[in-house]
Coordinates of C-alpha atoms and ligand atoms in Angstrom, one line a residue:
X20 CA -36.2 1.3 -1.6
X21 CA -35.1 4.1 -3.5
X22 CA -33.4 3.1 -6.8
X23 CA -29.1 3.6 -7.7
X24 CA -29.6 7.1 -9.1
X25 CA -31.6 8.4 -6.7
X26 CA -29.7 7.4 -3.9
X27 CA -26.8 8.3 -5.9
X28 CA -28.3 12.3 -6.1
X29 CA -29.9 12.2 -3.1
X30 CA -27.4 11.1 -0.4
X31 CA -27.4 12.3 2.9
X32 CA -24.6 14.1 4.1
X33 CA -22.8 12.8 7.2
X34 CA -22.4 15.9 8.4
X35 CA -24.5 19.2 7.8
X36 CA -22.7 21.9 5.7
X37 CA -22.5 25.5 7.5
X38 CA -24.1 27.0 4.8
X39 CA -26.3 24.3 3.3
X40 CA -24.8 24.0 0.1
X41 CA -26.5 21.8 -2.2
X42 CA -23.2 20.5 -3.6
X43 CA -21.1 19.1 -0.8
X44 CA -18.0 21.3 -1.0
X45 CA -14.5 20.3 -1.7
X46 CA -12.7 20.6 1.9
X47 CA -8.7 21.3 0.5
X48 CA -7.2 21.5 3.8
X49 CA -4.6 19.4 5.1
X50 CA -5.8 19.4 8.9
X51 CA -8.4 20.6 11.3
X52 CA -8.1 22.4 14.4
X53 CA -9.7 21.5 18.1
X54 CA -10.7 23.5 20.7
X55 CA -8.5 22.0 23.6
X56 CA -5.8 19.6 24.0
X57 CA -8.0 17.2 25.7
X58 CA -10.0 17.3 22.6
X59 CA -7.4 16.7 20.4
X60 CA -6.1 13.8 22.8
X61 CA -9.6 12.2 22.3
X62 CA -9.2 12.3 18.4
X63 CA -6.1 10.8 18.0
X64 CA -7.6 8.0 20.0
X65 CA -10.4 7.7 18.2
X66 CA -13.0 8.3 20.9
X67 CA -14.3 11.3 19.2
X68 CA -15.2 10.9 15.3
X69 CA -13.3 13.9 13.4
X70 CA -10.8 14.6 10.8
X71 CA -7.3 15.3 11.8
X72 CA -5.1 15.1 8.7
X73 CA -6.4 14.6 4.9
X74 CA -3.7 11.4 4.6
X75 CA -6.3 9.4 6.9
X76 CA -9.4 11.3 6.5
X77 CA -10.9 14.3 5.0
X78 CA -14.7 15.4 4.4
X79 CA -15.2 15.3 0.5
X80 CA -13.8 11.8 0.3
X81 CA -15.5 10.7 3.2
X82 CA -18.7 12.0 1.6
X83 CA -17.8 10.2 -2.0
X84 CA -17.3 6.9 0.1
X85 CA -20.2 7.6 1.8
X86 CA -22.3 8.2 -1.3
X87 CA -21.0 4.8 -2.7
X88 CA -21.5 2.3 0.6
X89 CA -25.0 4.1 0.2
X90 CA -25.6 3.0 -4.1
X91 CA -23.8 -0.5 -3.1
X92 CA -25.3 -1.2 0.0
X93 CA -21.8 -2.2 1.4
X94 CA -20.2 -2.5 4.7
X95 CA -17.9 0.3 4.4
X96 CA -15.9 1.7 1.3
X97 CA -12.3 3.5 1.3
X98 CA -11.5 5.4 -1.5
X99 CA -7.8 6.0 -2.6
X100 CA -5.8 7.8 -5.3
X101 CA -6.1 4.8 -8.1
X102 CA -7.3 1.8 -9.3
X103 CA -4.2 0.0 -8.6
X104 CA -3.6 1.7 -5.3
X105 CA -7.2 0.2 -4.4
X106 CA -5.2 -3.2 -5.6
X107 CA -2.2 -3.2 -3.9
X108 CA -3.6 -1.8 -0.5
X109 CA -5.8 -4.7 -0.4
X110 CA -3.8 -7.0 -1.5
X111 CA -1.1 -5.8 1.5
X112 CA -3.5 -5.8 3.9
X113 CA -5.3 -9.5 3.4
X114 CA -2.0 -11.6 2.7
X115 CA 1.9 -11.5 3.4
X116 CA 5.0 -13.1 2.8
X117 CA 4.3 -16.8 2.1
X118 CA 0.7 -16.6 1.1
X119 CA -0.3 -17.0 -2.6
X120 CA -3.6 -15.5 -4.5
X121 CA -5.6 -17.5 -6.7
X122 CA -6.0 -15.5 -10.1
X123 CA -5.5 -15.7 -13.7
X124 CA -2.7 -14.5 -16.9
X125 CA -6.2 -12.5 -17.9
X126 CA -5.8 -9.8 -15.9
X127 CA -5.7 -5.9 -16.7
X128 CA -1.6 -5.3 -17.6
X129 CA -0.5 -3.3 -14.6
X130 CA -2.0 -5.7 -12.1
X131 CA -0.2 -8.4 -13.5
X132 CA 2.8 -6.8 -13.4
X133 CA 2.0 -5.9 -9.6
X134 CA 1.7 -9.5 -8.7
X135 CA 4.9 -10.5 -10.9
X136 CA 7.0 -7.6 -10.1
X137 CA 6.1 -5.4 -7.1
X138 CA 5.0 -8.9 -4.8
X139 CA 6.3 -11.9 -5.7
X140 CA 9.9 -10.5 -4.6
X141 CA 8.5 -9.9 -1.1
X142 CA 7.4 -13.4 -1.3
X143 CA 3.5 -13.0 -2.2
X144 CA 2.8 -15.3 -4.9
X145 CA -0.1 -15.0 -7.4
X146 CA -0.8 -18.3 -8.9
X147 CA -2.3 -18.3 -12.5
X148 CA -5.4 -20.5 -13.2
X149 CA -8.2 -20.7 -15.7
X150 CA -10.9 -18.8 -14.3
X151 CA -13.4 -21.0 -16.3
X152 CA -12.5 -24.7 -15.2
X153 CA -13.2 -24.8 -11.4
X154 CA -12.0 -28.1 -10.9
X155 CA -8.8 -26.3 -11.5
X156 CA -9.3 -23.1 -9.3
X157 CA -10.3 -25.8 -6.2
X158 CA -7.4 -27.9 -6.9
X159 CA -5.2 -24.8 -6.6
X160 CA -6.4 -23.9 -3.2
X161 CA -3.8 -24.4 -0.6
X162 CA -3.4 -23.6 3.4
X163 CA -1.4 -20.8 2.4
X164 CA -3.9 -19.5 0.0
X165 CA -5.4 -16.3 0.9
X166 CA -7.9 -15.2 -2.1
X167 CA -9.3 -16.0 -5.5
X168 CA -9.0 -12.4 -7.7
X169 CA -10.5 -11.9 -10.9
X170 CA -12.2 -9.4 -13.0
X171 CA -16.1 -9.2 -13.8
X172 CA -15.0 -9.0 -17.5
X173 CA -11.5 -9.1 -18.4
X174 CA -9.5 -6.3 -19.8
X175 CA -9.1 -6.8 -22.9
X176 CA -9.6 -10.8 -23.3
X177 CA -13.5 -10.1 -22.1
X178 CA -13.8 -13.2 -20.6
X179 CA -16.6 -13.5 -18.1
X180 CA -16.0 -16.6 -15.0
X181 CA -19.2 -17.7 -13.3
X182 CA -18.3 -15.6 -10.0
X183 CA -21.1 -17.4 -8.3
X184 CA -19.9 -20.7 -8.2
X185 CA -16.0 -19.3 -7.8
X186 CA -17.1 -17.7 -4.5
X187 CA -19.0 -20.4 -3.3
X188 CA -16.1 -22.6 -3.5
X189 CA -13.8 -19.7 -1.7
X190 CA -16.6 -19.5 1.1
X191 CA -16.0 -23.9 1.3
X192 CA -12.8 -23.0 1.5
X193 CA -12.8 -19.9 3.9
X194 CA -10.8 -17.6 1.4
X195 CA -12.1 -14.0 0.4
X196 CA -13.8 -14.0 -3.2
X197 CA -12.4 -10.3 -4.4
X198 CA -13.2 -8.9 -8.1
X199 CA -12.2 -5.9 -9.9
X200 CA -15.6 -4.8 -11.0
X201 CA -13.8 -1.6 -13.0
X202 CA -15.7 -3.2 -16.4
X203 CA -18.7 -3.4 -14.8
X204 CA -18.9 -1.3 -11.6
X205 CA -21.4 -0.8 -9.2
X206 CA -25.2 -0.4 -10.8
X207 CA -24.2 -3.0 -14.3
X208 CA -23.1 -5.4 -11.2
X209 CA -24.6 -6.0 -7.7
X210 CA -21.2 -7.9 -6.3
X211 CA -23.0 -8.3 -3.1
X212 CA -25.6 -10.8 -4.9
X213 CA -22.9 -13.0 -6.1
X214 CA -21.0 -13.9 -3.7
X215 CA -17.8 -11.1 -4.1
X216 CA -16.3 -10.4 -0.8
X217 CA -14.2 -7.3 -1.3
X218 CA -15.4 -5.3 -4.4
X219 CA -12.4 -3.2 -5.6
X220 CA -12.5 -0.8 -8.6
X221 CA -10.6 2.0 -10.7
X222 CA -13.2 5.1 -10.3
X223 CA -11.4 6.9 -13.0
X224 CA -13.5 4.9 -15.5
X225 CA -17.1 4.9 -15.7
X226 CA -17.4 7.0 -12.2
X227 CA -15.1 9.7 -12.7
X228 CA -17.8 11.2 -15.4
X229 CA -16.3 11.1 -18.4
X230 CA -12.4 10.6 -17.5
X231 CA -11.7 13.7 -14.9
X232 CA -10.2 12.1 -12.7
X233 CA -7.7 9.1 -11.8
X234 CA -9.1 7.3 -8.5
X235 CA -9.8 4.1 -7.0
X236 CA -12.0 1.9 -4.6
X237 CA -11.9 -1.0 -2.0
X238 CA -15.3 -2.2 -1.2
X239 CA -16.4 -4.2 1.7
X240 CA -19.6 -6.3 1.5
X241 CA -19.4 -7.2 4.9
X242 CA -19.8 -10.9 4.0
X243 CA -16.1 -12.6 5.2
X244 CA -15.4 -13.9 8.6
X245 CA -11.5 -11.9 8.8
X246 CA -11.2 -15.0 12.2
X247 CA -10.4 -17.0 8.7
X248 CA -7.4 -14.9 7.5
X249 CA -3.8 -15.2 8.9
X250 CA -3.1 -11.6 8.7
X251 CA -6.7 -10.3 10.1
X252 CA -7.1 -12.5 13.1
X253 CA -5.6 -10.1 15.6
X254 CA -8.1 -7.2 14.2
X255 CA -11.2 -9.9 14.2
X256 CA -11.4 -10.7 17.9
X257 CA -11.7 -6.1 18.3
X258 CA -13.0 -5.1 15.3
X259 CA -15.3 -8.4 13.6
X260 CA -16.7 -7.1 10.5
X261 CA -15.3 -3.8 10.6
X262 CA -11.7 -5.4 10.6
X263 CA -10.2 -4.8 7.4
X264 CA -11.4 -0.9 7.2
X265 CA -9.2 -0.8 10.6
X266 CA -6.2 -2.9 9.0
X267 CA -6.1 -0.4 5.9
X268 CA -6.7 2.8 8.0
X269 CA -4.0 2.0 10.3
X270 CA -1.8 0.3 8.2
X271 CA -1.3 -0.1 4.3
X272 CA -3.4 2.7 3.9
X273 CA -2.1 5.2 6.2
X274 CA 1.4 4.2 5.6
X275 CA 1.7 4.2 1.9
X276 CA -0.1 7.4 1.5
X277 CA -2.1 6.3 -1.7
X278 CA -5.0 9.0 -0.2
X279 CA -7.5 10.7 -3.2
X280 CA -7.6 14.6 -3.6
X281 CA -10.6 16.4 -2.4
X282 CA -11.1 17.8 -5.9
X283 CA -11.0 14.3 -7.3
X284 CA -13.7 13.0 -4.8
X285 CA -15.6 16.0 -5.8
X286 CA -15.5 15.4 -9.3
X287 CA -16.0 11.1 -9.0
X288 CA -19.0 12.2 -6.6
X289 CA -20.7 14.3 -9.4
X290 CA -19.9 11.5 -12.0
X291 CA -21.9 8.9 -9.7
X292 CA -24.6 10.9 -10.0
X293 CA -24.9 10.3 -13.7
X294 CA -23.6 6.5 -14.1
X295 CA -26.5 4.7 -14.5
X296 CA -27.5 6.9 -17.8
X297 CA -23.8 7.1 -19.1
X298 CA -23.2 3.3 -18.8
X299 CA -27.0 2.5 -20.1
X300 CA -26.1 4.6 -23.2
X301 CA -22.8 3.4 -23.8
X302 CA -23.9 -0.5 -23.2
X303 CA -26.4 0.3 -25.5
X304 CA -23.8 1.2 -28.2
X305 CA -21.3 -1.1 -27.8
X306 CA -24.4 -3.7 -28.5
X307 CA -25.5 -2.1 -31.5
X308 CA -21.2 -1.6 -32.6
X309 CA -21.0 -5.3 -31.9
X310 CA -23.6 -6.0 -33.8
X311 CA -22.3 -4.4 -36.9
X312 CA -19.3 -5.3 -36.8
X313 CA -20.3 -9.0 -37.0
X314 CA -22.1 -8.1 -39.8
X315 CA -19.1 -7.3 -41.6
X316 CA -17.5 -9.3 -43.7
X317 CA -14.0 -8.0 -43.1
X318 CA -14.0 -8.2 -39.1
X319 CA -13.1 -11.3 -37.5
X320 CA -13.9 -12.6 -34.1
X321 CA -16.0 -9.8 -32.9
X322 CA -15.5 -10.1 -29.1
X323 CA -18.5 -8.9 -27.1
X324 CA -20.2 -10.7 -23.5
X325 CA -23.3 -8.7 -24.8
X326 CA -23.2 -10.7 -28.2
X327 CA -25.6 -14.1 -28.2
X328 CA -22.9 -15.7 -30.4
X329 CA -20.2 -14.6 -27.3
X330 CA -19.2 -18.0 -25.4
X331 CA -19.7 -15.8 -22.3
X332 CA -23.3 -14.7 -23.0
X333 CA -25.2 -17.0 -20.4
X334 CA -22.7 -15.4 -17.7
X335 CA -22.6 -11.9 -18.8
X336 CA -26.8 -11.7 -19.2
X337 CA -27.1 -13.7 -15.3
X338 CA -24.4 -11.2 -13.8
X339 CA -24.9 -8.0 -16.1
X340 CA -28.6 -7.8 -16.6
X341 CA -28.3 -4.2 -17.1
X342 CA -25.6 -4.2 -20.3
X343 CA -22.1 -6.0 -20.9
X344 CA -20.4 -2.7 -20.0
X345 CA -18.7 -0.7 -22.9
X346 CA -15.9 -2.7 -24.0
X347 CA -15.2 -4.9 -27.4
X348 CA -12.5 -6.5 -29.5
X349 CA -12.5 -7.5 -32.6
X350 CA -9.5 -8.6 -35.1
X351 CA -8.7 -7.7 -38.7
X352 CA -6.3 -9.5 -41.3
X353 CA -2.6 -8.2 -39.5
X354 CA -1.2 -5.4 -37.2
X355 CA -0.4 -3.5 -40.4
X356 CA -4.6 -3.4 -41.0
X357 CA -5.5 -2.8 -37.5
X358 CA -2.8 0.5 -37.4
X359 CA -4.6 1.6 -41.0
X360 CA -7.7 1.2 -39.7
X361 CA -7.0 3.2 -36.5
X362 CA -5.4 5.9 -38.2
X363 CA -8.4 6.5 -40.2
X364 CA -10.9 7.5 -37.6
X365 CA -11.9 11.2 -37.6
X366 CA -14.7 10.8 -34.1
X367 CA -12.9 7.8 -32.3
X368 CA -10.2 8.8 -30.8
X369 CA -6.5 7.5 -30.4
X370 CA -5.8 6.7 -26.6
X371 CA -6.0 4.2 -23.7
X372 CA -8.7 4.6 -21.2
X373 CA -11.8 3.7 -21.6
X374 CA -15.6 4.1 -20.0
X375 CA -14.4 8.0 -20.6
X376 CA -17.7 9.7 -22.4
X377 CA -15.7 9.4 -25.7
X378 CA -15.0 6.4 -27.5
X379 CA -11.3 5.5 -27.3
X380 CA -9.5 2.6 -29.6
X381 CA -6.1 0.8 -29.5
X382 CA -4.5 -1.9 -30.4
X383 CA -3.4 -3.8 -27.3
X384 CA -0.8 -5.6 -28.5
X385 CA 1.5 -3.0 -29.4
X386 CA 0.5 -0.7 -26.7
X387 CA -0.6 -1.7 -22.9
X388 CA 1.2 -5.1 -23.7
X389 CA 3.9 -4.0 -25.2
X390 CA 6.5 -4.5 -22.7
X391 CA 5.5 -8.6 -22.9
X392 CA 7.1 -11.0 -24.9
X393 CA 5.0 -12.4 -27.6
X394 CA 4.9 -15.8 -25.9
X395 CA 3.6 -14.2 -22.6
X396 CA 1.2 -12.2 -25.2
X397 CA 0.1 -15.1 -26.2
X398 CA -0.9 -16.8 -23.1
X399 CA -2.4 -13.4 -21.6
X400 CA -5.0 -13.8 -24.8
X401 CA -3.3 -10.6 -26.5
X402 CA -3.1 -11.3 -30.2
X403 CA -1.2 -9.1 -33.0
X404 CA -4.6 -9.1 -34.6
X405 CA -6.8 -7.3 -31.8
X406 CA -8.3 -4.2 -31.3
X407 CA -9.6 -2.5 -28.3
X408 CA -12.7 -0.5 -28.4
X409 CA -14.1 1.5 -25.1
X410 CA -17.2 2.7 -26.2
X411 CA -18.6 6.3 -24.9
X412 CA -22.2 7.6 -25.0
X413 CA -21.8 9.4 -28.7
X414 CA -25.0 9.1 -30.8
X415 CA -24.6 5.8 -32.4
X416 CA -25.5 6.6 -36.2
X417 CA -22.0 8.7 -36.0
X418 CA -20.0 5.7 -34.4
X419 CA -21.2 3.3 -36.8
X420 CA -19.9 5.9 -39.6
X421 CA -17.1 6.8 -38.5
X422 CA -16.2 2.7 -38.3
X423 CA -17.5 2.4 -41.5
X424 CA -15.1 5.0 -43.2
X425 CA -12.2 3.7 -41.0
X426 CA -12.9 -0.1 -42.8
X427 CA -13.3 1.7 -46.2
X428 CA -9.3 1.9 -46.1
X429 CA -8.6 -1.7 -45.4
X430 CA -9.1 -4.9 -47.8
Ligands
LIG501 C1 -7.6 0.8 -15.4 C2 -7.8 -0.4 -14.7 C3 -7.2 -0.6 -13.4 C4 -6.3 0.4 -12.8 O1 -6.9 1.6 -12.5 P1 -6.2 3.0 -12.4 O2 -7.2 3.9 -11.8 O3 -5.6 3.4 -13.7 O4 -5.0 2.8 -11.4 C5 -7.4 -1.8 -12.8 N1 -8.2 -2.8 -13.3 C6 -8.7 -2.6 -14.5 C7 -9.6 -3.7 -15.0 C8 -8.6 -1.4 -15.2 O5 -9.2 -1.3 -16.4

């Protein structure tokens, strides 16, 4: 079989374009017209397949989704307006009111506050675990559980769970194993291969090409029996694999409205054609980075899965074989050093984000954790201390320098 950036460039297009353009064009238009009104009858009931409205379905996205069931080898991928509208459309479509997810405090910031703020009120609990011990993830299994949910690597604590074993005790179990694979996404991680149900993802990282775009996606290996989930069982006896595709097109999907733009499909299609060299490149820095900076006498606890002194290394090299993905912390002697350091760079730039082409730095802390107290800070693995690094795909020699002249200006 072909390999990911092949298939990547040469997908085949669903449909054939009128004038067979090489670039699948960007369809803006809001709906599409029929011939008759028994055709249009047939449409709505799904006996012919067509577009009808750009909410539900429209050709660019469908050929983005199509390009990335094709790279992952999936069951069937939706693709919506943002990571965390990937998130919360899965998350509303596998549990309700009384459940509870399995996950853990390390979790990206807004995805926390998702679980904490936007569901728990309706009565969907997440319950907080250490991702690590799974004596403790099996003992926090109950009948109203619903799903373990973690991240490949976690943003920004870079902790890397063995998903293997998680998901094998979710399939004992019959609960879906779902992971945000936005750190590593598809081509660093084969989700399939380790057990990951439901693979969702912010696009507008490492796919969108170099940060064009803000998008999202819910991936569907195929691998869960939906017979086994409370809200799904109705859609399993009709639909069997295909059931939680149906349960998002017809429901949270539809109904919330969370659809991506045409000219955002285009442009995340046209990053996944180049993903496999941007996130080879920018592994391949964030090594070498890591490497210096735990060189240097006056960085502490460089954090990198990539790193043989990282305790996730074992993990990281079995899942990521391909690179640790782009991402590192490391700490220096106070906030007051980290902001002096920060202001010093002249190639790195100030901003959150990351996986974009160009490396991007922050300080956590006072930034995408900003609105938690310390305490909470504290337990989310967030420390004063820490900064962020997203690596891009610069050449390496100027990275290194311009890191060098930012450390100049520190003790
Ligand atoms: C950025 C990010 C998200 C949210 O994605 P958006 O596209 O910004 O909505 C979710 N999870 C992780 C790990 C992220 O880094």
């Amino acid at each position: 079989m072909a390999g990911f950036t092949t298939r990547a460039i040469h997908n085949k297009y669903l449909k054939d374009d009128a004038h067979r353009s090489l670039h699948f064009p960007i369809y803006n238009s809001v709906a599409y017209e029929f011939e008759t009104a028994e055709e249009i009858e047939k449409a709505f009931l799904g006996e012919i397949p067509s577009h009808l409205y750009s909410r539900i379905t429209n050709p660019t996205v469908e050929n983005f989704e199509q390009k990335i069931k094709n790279v992952t080898d999936s069951l069937a991928v939706v693709a919506l307006s943002s990571g965390m509208a990937a998130i919360s459309n899965l998350i509303l479509s596998i549990a309700g009111s009384g459940d509870n997810i399995i996950t853990t405090k390390f979790l990206f910031g807004n995805t926390y506050s998702l679980f904490e703020k936007t569901l728990k009120p309706w009565g969907l609990e997440a319950q907080y675990t250490d991702m690590t011990d799974l004596k403790k993830i099996e003992a926090s299994i109950n009948k109203n559980t619903r799903a373990i949910f973690l991240e490949t690597i976690t943003n920004p604590q870079l902790e890397v769970a063995d998903i293997k074993a998680i998901s094998k005790i979710a399939k004992e179990k019959g609960i879906l194993t779902i992971a945000d694979t936005t750190i590593t996404p598809p081509y660093l991680f084969r989700s399939r291969d380790f057990g990951v149900d439901i693979e969702i993802l912010s696009s507008t990282k490492y796919i969108s090409g170099g940060a064009t775009s803000v998008g999202g996606l819910i991936i569907d290996n195929g691998t869960f029996d939906w017979e086994k989930n409370e809200n799904l069982k109705g859609e399993a006896k009709k639909y069997g694999p295909f059931s939680l595709i149906k349960k998002l097109k017809r429901e949270s999907y539809r109904n919330l409205g969370a659809c991506l733009s045409p000219n955002s499909a285009y442009l995340q299609s046209l990053g996944l054609e180049t993903l496999a060299i941007r996130a080879d490149r920018s592994c391949a820095n964030a090594l070498s980075i890591a490497r210096y900076l735990e060189s240097n006498k006056k960085i502490k606890d460089v954090n990198y899965p990539g790193l043989e002194s990282s305790s996730s290394y074992a993990v990281a090299k079995a899942q990521f074989p391909k690179g640790a993905g782009g991402l590192l912390t490391f700490d220096l002697g106070s906030k007051e050093a980290c902001f002096n350091f920060i202001n010093r760079l002249r190639i790195i730039r100030r901003a959150t984000n990351l996986n974009d082409n160009k490396s991007l730095i922050l300080h956590p802390a006072s930034t995408i954790f900003c609105e938690y107290a310390p305490q909470l800070r504290e337990e989310m693995g967030v420390r004063e201390t820490m900064i962020r690094l997203a690596v891009g795909i610069e050449d390496i020699e100027d990275l290194i320098n311009d890191i060098e002249y930012g450390l100049e200006g520190i003790q």
